PDB file of C-alpha atoms in Angstrom:
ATOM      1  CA  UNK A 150     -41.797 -17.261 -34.214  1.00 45.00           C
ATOM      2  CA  UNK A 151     -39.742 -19.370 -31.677  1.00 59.00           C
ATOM      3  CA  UNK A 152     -36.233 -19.421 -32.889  1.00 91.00           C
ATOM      4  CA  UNK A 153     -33.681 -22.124 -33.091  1.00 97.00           C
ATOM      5  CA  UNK A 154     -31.686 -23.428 -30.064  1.00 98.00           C
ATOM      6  CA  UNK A 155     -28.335 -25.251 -29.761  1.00 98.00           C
ATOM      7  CA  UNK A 156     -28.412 -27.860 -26.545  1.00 98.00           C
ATOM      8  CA  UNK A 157     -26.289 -30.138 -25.256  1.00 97.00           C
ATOM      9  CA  UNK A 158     -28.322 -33.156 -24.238  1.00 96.00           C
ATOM     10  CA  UNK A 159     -26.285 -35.572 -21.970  1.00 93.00           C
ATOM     11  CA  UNK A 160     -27.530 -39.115 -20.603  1.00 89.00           C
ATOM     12  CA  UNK A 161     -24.685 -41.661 -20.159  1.00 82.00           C
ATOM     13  CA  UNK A 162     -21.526 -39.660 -21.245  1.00 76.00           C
ATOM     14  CA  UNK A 163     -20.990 -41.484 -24.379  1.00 79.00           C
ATOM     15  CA  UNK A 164     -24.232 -40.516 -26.757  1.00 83.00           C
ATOM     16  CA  UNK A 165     -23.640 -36.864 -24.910  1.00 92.00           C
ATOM     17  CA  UNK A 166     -24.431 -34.401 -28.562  1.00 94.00           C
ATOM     18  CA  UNK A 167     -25.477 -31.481 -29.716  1.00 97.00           C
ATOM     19  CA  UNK A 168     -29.106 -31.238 -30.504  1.00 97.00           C
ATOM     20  CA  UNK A 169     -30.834 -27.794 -32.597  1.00 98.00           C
ATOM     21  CA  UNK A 170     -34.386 -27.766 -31.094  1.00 97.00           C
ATOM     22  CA  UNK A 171     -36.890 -24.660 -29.993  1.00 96.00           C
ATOM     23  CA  UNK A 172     -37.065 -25.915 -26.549  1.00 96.00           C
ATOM     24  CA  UNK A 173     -35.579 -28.379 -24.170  1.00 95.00           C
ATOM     25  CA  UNK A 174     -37.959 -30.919 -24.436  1.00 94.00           C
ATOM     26  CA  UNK A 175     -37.895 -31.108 -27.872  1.00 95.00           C
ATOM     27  CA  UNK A 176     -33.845 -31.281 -27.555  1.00 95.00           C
ATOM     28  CA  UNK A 177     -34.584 -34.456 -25.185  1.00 95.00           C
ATOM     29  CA  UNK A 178     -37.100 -36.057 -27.480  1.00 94.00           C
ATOM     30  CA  UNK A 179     -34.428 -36.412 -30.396  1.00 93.00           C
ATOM     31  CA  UNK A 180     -32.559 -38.401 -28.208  1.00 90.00           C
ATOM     32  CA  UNK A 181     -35.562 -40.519 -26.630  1.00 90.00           C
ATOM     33  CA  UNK A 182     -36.665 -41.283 -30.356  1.00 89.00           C
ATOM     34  CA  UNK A 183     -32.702 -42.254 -31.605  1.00 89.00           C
ATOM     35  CA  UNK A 184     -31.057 -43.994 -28.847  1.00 84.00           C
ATOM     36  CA  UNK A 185     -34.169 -44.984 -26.434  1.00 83.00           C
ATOM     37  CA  UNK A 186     -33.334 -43.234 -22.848  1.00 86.00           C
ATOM     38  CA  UNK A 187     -36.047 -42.593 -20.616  1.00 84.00           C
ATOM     39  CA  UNK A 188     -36.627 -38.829 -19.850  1.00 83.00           C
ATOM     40  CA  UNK A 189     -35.122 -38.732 -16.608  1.00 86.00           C
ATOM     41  CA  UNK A 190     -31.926 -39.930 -18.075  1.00 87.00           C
ATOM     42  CA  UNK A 191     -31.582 -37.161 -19.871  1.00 93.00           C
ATOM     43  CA  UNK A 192     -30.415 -33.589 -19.142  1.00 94.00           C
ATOM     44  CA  UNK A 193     -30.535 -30.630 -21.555  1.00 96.00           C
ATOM     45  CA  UNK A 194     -28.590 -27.696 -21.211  1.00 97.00           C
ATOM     46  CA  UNK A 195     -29.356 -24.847 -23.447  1.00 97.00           C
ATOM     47  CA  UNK A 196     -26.089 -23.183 -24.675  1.00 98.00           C
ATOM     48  CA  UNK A 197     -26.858 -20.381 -27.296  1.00 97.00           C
ATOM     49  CA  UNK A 198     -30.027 -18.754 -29.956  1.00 97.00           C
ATOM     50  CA  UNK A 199     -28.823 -20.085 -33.311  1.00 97.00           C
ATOM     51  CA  UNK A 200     -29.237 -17.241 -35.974  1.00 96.00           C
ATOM     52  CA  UNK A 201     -31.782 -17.690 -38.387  1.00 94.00           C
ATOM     53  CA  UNK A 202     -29.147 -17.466 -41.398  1.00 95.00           C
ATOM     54  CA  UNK A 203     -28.408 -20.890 -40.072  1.00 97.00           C
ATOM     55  CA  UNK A 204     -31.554 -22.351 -40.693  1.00 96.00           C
ATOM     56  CA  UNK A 205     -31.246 -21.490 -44.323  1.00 94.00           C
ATOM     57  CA  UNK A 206     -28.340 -23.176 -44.486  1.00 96.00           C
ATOM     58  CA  UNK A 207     -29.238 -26.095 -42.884  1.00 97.00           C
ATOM     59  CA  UNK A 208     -31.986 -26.768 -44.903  1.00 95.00           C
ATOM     60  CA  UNK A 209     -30.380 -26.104 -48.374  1.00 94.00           C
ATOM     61  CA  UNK A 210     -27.067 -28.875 -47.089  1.00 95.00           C
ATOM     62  CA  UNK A 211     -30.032 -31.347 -45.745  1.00 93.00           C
ATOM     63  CA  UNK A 212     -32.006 -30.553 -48.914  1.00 92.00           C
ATOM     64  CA  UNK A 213     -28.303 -30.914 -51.611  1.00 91.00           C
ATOM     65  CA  UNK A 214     -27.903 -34.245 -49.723  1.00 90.00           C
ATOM     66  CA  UNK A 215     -31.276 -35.820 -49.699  1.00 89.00           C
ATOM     67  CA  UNK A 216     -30.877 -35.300 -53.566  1.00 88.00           C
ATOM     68  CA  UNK A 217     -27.315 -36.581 -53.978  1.00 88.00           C
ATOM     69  CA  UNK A 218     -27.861 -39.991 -51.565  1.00 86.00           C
ATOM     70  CA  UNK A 219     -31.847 -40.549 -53.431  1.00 83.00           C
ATOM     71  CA  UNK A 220     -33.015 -39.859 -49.536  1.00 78.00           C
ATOM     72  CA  UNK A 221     -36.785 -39.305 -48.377  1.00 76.00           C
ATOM     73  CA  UNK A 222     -37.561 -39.419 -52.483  1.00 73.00           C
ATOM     74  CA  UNK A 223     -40.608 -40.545 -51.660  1.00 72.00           C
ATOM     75  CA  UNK A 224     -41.513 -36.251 -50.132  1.00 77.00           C
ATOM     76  CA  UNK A 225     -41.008 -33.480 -51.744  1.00 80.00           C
ATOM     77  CA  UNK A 226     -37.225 -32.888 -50.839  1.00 78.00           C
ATOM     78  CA  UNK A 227     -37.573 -29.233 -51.655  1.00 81.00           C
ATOM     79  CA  UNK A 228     -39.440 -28.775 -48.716  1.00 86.00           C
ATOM     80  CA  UNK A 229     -37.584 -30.562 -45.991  1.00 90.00           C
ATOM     81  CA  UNK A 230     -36.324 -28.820 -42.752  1.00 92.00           C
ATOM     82  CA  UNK A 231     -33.158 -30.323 -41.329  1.00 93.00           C
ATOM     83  CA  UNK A 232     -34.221 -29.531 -37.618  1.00 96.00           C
ATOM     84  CA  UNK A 233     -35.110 -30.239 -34.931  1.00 96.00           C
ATOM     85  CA  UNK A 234     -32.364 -32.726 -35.339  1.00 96.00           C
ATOM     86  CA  UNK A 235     -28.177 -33.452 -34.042  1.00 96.00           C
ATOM     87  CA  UNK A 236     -25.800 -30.145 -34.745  1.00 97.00           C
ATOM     88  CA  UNK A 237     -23.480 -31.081 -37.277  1.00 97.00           C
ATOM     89  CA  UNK A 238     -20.258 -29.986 -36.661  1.00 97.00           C
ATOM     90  CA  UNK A 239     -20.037 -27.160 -39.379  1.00 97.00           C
ATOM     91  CA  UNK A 240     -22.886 -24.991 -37.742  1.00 98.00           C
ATOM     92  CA  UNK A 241     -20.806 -25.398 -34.461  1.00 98.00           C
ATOM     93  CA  UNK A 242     -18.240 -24.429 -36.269  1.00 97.00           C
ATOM     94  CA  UNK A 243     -20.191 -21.276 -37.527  1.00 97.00           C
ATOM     95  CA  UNK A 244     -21.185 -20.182 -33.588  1.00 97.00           C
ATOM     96  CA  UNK A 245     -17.359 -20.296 -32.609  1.00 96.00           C
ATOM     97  CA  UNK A 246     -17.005 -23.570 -31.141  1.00 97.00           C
ATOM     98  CA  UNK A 247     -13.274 -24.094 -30.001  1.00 97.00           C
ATOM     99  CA  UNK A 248     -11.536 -27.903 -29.544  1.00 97.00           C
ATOM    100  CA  UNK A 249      -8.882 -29.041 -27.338  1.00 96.00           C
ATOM    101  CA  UNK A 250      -7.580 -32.033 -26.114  1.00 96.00           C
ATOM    102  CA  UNK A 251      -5.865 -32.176 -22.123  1.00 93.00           C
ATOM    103  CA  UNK A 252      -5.005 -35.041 -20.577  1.00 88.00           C
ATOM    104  CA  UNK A 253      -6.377 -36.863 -23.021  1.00 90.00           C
ATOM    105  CA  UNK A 254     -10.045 -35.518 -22.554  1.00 92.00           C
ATOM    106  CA  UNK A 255     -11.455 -33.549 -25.420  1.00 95.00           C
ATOM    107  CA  UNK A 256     -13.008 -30.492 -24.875  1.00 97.00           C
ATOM    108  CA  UNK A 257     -15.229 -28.029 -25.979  1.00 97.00           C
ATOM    109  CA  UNK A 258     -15.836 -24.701 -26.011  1.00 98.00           C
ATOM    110  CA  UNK A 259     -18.835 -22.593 -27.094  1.00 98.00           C
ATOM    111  CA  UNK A 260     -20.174 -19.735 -25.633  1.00 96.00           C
ATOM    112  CA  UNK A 261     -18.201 -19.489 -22.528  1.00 95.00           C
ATOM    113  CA  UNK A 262     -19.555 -23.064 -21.782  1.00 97.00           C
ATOM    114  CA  UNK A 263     -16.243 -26.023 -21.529  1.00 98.00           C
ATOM    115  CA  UNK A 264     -18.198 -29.383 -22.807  1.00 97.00           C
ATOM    116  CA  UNK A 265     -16.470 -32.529 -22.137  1.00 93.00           C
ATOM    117  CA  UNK A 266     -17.843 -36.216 -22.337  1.00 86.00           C
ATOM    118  CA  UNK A 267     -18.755 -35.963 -18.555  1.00 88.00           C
ATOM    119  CA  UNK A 268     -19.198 -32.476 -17.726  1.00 92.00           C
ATOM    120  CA  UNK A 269     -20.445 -29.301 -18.414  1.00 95.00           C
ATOM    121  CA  UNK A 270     -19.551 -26.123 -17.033  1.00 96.00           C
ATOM    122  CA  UNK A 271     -19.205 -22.452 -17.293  1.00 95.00           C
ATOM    123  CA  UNK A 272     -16.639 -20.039 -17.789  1.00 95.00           C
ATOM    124  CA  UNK A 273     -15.489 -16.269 -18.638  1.00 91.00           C
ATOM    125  CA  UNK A 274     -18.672 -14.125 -18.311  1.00 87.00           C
ATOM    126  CA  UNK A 275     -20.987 -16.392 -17.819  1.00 91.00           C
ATOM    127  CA  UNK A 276     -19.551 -18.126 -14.630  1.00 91.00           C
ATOM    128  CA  UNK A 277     -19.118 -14.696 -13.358  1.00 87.00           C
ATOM    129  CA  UNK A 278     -22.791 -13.935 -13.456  1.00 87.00           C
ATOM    130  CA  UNK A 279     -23.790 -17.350 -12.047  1.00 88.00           C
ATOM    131  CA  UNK A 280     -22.017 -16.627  -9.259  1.00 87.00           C
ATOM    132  CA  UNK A 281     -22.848 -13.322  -8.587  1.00 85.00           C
ATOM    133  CA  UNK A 282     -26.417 -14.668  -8.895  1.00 86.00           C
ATOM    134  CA  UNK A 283     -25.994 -17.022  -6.311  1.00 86.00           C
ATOM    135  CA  UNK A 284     -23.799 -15.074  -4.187  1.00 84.00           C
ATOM    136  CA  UNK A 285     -24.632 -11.582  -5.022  1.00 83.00           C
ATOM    137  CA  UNK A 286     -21.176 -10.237  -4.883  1.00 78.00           C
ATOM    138  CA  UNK A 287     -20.575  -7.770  -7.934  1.00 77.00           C
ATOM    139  CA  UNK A 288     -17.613  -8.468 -10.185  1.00 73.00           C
ATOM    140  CA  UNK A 289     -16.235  -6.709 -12.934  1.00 70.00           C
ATOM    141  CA  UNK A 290     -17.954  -6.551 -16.149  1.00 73.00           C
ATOM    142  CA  UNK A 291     -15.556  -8.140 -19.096  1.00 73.00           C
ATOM    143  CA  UNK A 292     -18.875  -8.918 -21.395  1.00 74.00           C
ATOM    144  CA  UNK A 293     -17.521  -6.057 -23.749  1.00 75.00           C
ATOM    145  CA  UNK A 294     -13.991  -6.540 -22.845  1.00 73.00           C
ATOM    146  CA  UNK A 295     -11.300  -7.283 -25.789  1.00 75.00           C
ATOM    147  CA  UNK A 296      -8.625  -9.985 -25.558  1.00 73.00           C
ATOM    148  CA  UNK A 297      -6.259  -7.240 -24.485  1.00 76.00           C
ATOM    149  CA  UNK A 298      -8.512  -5.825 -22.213  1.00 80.00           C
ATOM    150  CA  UNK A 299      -9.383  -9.468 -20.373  1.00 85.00           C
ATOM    151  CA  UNK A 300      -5.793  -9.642 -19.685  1.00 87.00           C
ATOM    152  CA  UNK A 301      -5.660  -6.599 -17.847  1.00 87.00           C
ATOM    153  CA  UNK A 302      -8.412  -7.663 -16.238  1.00 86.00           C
ATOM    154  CA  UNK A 303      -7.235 -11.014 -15.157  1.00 91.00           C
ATOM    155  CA  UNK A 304      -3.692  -9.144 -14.151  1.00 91.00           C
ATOM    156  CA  UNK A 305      -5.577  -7.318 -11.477  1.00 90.00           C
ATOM    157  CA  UNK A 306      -7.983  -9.983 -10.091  1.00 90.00           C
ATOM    158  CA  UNK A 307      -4.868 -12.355  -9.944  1.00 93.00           C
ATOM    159  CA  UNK A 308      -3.624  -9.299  -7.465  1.00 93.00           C
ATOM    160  CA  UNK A 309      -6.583  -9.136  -5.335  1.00 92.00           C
ATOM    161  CA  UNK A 310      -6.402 -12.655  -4.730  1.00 92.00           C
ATOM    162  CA  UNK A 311      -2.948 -12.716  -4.199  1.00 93.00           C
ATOM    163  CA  UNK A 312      -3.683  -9.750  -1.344  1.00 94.00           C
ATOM    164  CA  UNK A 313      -6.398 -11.479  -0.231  1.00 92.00           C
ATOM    165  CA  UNK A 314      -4.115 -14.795   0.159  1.00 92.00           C
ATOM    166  CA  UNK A 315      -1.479 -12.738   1.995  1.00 90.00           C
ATOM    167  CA  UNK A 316      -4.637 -11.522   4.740  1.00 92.00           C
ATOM    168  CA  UNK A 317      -5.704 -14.664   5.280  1.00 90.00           C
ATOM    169  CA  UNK A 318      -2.443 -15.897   6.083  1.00 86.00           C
ATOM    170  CA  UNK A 319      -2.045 -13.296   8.416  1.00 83.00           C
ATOM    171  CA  UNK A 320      -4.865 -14.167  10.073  1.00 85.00           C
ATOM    172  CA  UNK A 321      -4.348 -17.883  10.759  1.00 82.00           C
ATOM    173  CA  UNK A 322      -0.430 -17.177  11.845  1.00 77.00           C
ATOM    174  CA  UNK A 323      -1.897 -14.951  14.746  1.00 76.00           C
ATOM    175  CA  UNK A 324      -4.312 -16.750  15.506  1.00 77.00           C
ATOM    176  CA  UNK A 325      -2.163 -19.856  16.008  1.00 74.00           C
ATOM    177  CA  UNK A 326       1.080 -18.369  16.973  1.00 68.00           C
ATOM    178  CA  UNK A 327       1.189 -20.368  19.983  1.00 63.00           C
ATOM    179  CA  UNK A 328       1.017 -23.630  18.023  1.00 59.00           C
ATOM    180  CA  UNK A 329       4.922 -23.707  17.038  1.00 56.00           C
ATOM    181  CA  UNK A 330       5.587 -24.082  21.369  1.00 56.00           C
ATOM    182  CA  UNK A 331       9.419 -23.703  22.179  1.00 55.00           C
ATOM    183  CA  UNK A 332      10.707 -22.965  25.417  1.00 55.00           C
ATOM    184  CA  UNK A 333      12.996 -20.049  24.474  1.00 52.00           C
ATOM    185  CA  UNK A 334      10.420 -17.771  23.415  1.00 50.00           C
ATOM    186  CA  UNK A 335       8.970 -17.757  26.466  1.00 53.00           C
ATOM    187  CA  UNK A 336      11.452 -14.933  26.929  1.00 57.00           C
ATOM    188  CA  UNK A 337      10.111 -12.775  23.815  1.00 58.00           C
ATOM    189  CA  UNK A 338       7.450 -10.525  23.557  1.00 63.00           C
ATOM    190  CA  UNK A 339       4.660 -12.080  21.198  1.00 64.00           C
ATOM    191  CA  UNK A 340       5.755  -9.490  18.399  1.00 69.00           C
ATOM    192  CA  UNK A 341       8.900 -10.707  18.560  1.00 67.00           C
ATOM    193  CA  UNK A 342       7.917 -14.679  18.593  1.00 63.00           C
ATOM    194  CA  UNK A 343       5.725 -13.823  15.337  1.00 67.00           C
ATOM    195  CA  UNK A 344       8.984 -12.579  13.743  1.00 68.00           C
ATOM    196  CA  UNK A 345      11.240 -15.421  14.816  1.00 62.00           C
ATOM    197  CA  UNK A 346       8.934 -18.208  13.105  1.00 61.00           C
ATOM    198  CA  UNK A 347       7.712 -16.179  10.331  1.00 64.00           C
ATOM    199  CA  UNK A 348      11.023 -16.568   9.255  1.00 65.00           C
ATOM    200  CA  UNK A 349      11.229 -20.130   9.689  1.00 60.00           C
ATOM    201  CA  UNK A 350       7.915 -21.853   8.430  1.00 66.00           C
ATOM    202  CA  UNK A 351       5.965 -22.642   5.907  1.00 76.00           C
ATOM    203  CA  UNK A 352       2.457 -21.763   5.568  1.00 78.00           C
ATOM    204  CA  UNK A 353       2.051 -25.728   4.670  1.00 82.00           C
ATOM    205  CA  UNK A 354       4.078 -26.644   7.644  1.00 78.00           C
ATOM    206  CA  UNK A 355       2.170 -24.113  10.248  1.00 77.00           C
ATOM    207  CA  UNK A 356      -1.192 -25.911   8.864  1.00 81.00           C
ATOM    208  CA  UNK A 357       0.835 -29.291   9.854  1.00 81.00           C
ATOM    209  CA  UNK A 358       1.606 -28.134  13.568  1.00 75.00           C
ATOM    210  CA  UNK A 359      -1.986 -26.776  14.003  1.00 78.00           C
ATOM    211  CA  UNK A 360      -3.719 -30.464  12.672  1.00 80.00           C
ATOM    212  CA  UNK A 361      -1.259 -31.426  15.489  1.00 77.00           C
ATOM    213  CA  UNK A 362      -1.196 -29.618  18.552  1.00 75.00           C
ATOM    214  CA  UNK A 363      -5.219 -28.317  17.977  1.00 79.00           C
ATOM    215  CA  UNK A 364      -8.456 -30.123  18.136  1.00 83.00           C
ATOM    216  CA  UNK A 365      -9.695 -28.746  14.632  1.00 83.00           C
ATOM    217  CA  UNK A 366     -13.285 -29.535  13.856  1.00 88.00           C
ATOM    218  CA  UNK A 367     -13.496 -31.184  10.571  1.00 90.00           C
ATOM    219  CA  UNK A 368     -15.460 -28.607   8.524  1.00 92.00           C
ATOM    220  CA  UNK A 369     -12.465 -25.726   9.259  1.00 87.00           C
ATOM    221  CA  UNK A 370      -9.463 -28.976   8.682  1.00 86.00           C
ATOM    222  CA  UNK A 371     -11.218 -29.446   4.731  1.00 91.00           C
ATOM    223  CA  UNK A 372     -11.452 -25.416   4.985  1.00 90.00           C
ATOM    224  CA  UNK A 373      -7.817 -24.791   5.599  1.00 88.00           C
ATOM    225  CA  UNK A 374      -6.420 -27.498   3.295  1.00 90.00           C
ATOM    226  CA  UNK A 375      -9.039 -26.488   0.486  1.00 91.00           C
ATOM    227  CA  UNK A 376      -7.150 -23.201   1.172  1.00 91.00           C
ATOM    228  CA  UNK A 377      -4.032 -24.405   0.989  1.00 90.00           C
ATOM    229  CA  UNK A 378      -4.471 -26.043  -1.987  1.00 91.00           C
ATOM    230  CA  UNK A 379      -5.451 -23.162  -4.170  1.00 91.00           C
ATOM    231  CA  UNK A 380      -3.249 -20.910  -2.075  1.00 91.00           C
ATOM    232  CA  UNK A 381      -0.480 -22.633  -3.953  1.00 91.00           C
ATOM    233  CA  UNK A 382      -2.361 -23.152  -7.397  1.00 91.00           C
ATOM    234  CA  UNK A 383      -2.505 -19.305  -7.530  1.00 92.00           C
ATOM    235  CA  UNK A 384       1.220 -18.301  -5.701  1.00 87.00           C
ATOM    236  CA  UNK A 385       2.753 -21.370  -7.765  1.00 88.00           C
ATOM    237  CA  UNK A 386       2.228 -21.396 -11.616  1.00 88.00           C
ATOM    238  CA  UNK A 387      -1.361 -21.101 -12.197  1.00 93.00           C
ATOM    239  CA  UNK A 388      -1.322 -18.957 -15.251  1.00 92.00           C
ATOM    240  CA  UNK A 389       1.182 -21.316 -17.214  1.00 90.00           C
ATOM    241  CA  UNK A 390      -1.191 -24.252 -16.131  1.00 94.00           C
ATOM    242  CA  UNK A 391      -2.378 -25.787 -19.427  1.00 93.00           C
ATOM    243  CA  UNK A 392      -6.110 -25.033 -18.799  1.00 94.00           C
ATOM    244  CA  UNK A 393      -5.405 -21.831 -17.571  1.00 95.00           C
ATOM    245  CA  UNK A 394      -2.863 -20.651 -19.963  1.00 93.00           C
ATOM    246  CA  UNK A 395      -2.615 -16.836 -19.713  1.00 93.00           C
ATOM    247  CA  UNK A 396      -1.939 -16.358 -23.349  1.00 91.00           C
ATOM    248  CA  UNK A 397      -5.099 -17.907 -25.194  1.00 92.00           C
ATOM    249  CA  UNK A 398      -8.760 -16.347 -25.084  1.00 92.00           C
ATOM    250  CA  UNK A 399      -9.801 -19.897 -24.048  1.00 95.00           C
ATOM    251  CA  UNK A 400      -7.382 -20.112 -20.747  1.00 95.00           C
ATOM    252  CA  UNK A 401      -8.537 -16.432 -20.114  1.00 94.00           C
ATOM    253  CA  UNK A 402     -12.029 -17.649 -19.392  1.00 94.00           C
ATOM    254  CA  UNK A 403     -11.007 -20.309 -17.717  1.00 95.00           C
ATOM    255  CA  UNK A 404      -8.965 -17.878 -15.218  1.00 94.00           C
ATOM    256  CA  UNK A 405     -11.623 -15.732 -14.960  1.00 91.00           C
ATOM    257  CA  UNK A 406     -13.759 -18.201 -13.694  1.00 91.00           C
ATOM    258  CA  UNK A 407     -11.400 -20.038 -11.046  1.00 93.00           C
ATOM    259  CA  UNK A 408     -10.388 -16.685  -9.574  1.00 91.00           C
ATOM    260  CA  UNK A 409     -14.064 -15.418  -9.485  1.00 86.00           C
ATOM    261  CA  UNK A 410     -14.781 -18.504  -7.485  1.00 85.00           C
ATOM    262  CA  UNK A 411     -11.423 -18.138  -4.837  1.00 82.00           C
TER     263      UNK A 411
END
C-alpha cells in the first residue's frame, strides 16, 4: 500500500500550501481542482512519508467534524477519508514543523526543508547530501548527530573555512603583490615588500587596487567579490546572524548548510 505524502505545492506564491497526497501529481491535482492553475504552474516538492497513525487521525477529526457542521450527510460520514486533501496545521504540527518570522517573512521549517511564500530550500543534512550529490565531495555525517554534537560539528567546519579563507588570501596577496606599486620598495626584497603592505591593507582594499591597476576578466571580478562577501559574513558575525543563530537547532541547520556550500 502506497503511503501518505506531505508536499508543498507552489504556483504563484500566495496559494503556496501544504497538500497530503500519495504522489506528486495527485498533490498538484488538489490544487488544479480548488484554485484552477494549469499544470505547468504548479510545482510539487515532496517533503516527508507521513506515518500511518496520522491517517487515523485525520479521518476520525474529518469524520467528528462532518458530524458536528451536518457536512456530506448525504454519505455515510463514517466512512470518509480526509485525504488526499490541504495539511492542516495540527498534523504539521505532529511532523515537527517549526515557525519563524525574519524580516518580516514567515518561515517554515520541516524536515530540514526552510518554506517561505517564495522559496523553498534545504538545509542541515539534507543540503549536505544534495551537494555532495552534485559535487561529490564527502562531508561529515551529522544525520545521527545530537544538538550538542551539531555544535561541535559546526565549531570545526566554521575552522576549516576560516583556514581555508586565510589560504586563499594568501594566494591572491602573492599573486598581486605588485598591484600596491610604490617607488620605495623598489629597494626591498619581495619578502620584505609582502611584509610592509601586509601590514597596511585590507583584504577589501587590495581587491580595490587589483579592479584598478589589472585588466580582470569579469567571471574572476564576480569571483573575488562573491569571495569577499562571504569572506566577511564568516570572519564578521555570522553565527550571531539571526538566521544563523548558533544557539537554536534551527540556525544550526542553517549554518550547516551555508558553510557546506563556501
Amino acid at each position: 500500500m502506497s503511503k501518505w505524502k506531505l508536499y508543498w505545492v507552489a504556483s504563484d506564491g500566495l496559494e503556496d500550501c501544504f497538500v497530503v497526497a500519495k504522489s506528486s501529481r495527485s498533490a498538484k491535482r488538489i490544487e488544479k481542482e480548488m484554485n484552477g492553475f494549469e499544470n505547468q504552474d504548479l510545482r510539487a516538492t515532496r517533503i516527508m512519508d507521513i506515518p500511518d497513525k496520522y491517517e487515523i487521525l485525520a479521518n476520525r477529526k474529518f469524520r467528528d467534524w462532518s458530524k458536528k457542521h451536518d457536512y456530506n450527510k448525504h454519505l455515510d460520514v463514517e466512512n470518509l477519508i480526509a485525504w488526499p486533501y490541504y495539511a492542516d496545521k495540527w498534523l504539521l504540527d505532529e511532523l515537527g514543523a517549526e515557525y519563524r518570522t525574519i524580516e518580516g517573512k514567515e518561515e517554515i521549517l520541516i524536515n530540514d526543508f526552510v518554506i517561505t511564500s517564495d522559496n523553498i530550500y534545504p538545509v542541515g543534512v539534507r543540503a549536505m547530501q544534495e551537494l555532495a550529490e552534485l559535487t561529490g565531495v564527502k562531508f561529515p555525517d551529522i544525520s545521527n548527530v545530537s544538538y550538542e554534537g551539531m555544535r561541535k560539528t559546526l565549531d570545526n567546519m566554521l575552522g576549516i573555512c576560516i583556514t581555508t579563507i586565510h589560504k586563499i588570501e594568501n594566494y591572491i596577496t602573492d599573486s598581486f603583490i605588485f598591484a600596491i606599486g610604490n617607488e620605495k620598495y623598489g629597494e626591498f626584497t619581495i619578502k620584505e615588500v609582502t611584509k610592509l603592505w601586509k601590514r597596511k591593507l585590507t583584504f577589501g582594499k587590495l581587491i580595490k587596487l587589483i579592479q584598478e591597476r589589472y585588466e580582470i576578466d569579469e567571471d574572476i571580478h564576480h569571483a573575488l567579490i562573491l569571495f569577499l562577501t562571504q569572506r566577511n559574513r564568516i570572519a564578521h558575525g555570522l553565527t550571531k546572524d539571526e538566521r544563523y543563530e548558533i544557539e537554536t537547532v534551527w540556525g544550526q541547520k542553517e549554518l550547516v548548510a551555508y558553510l557546506a556550500l563556501f
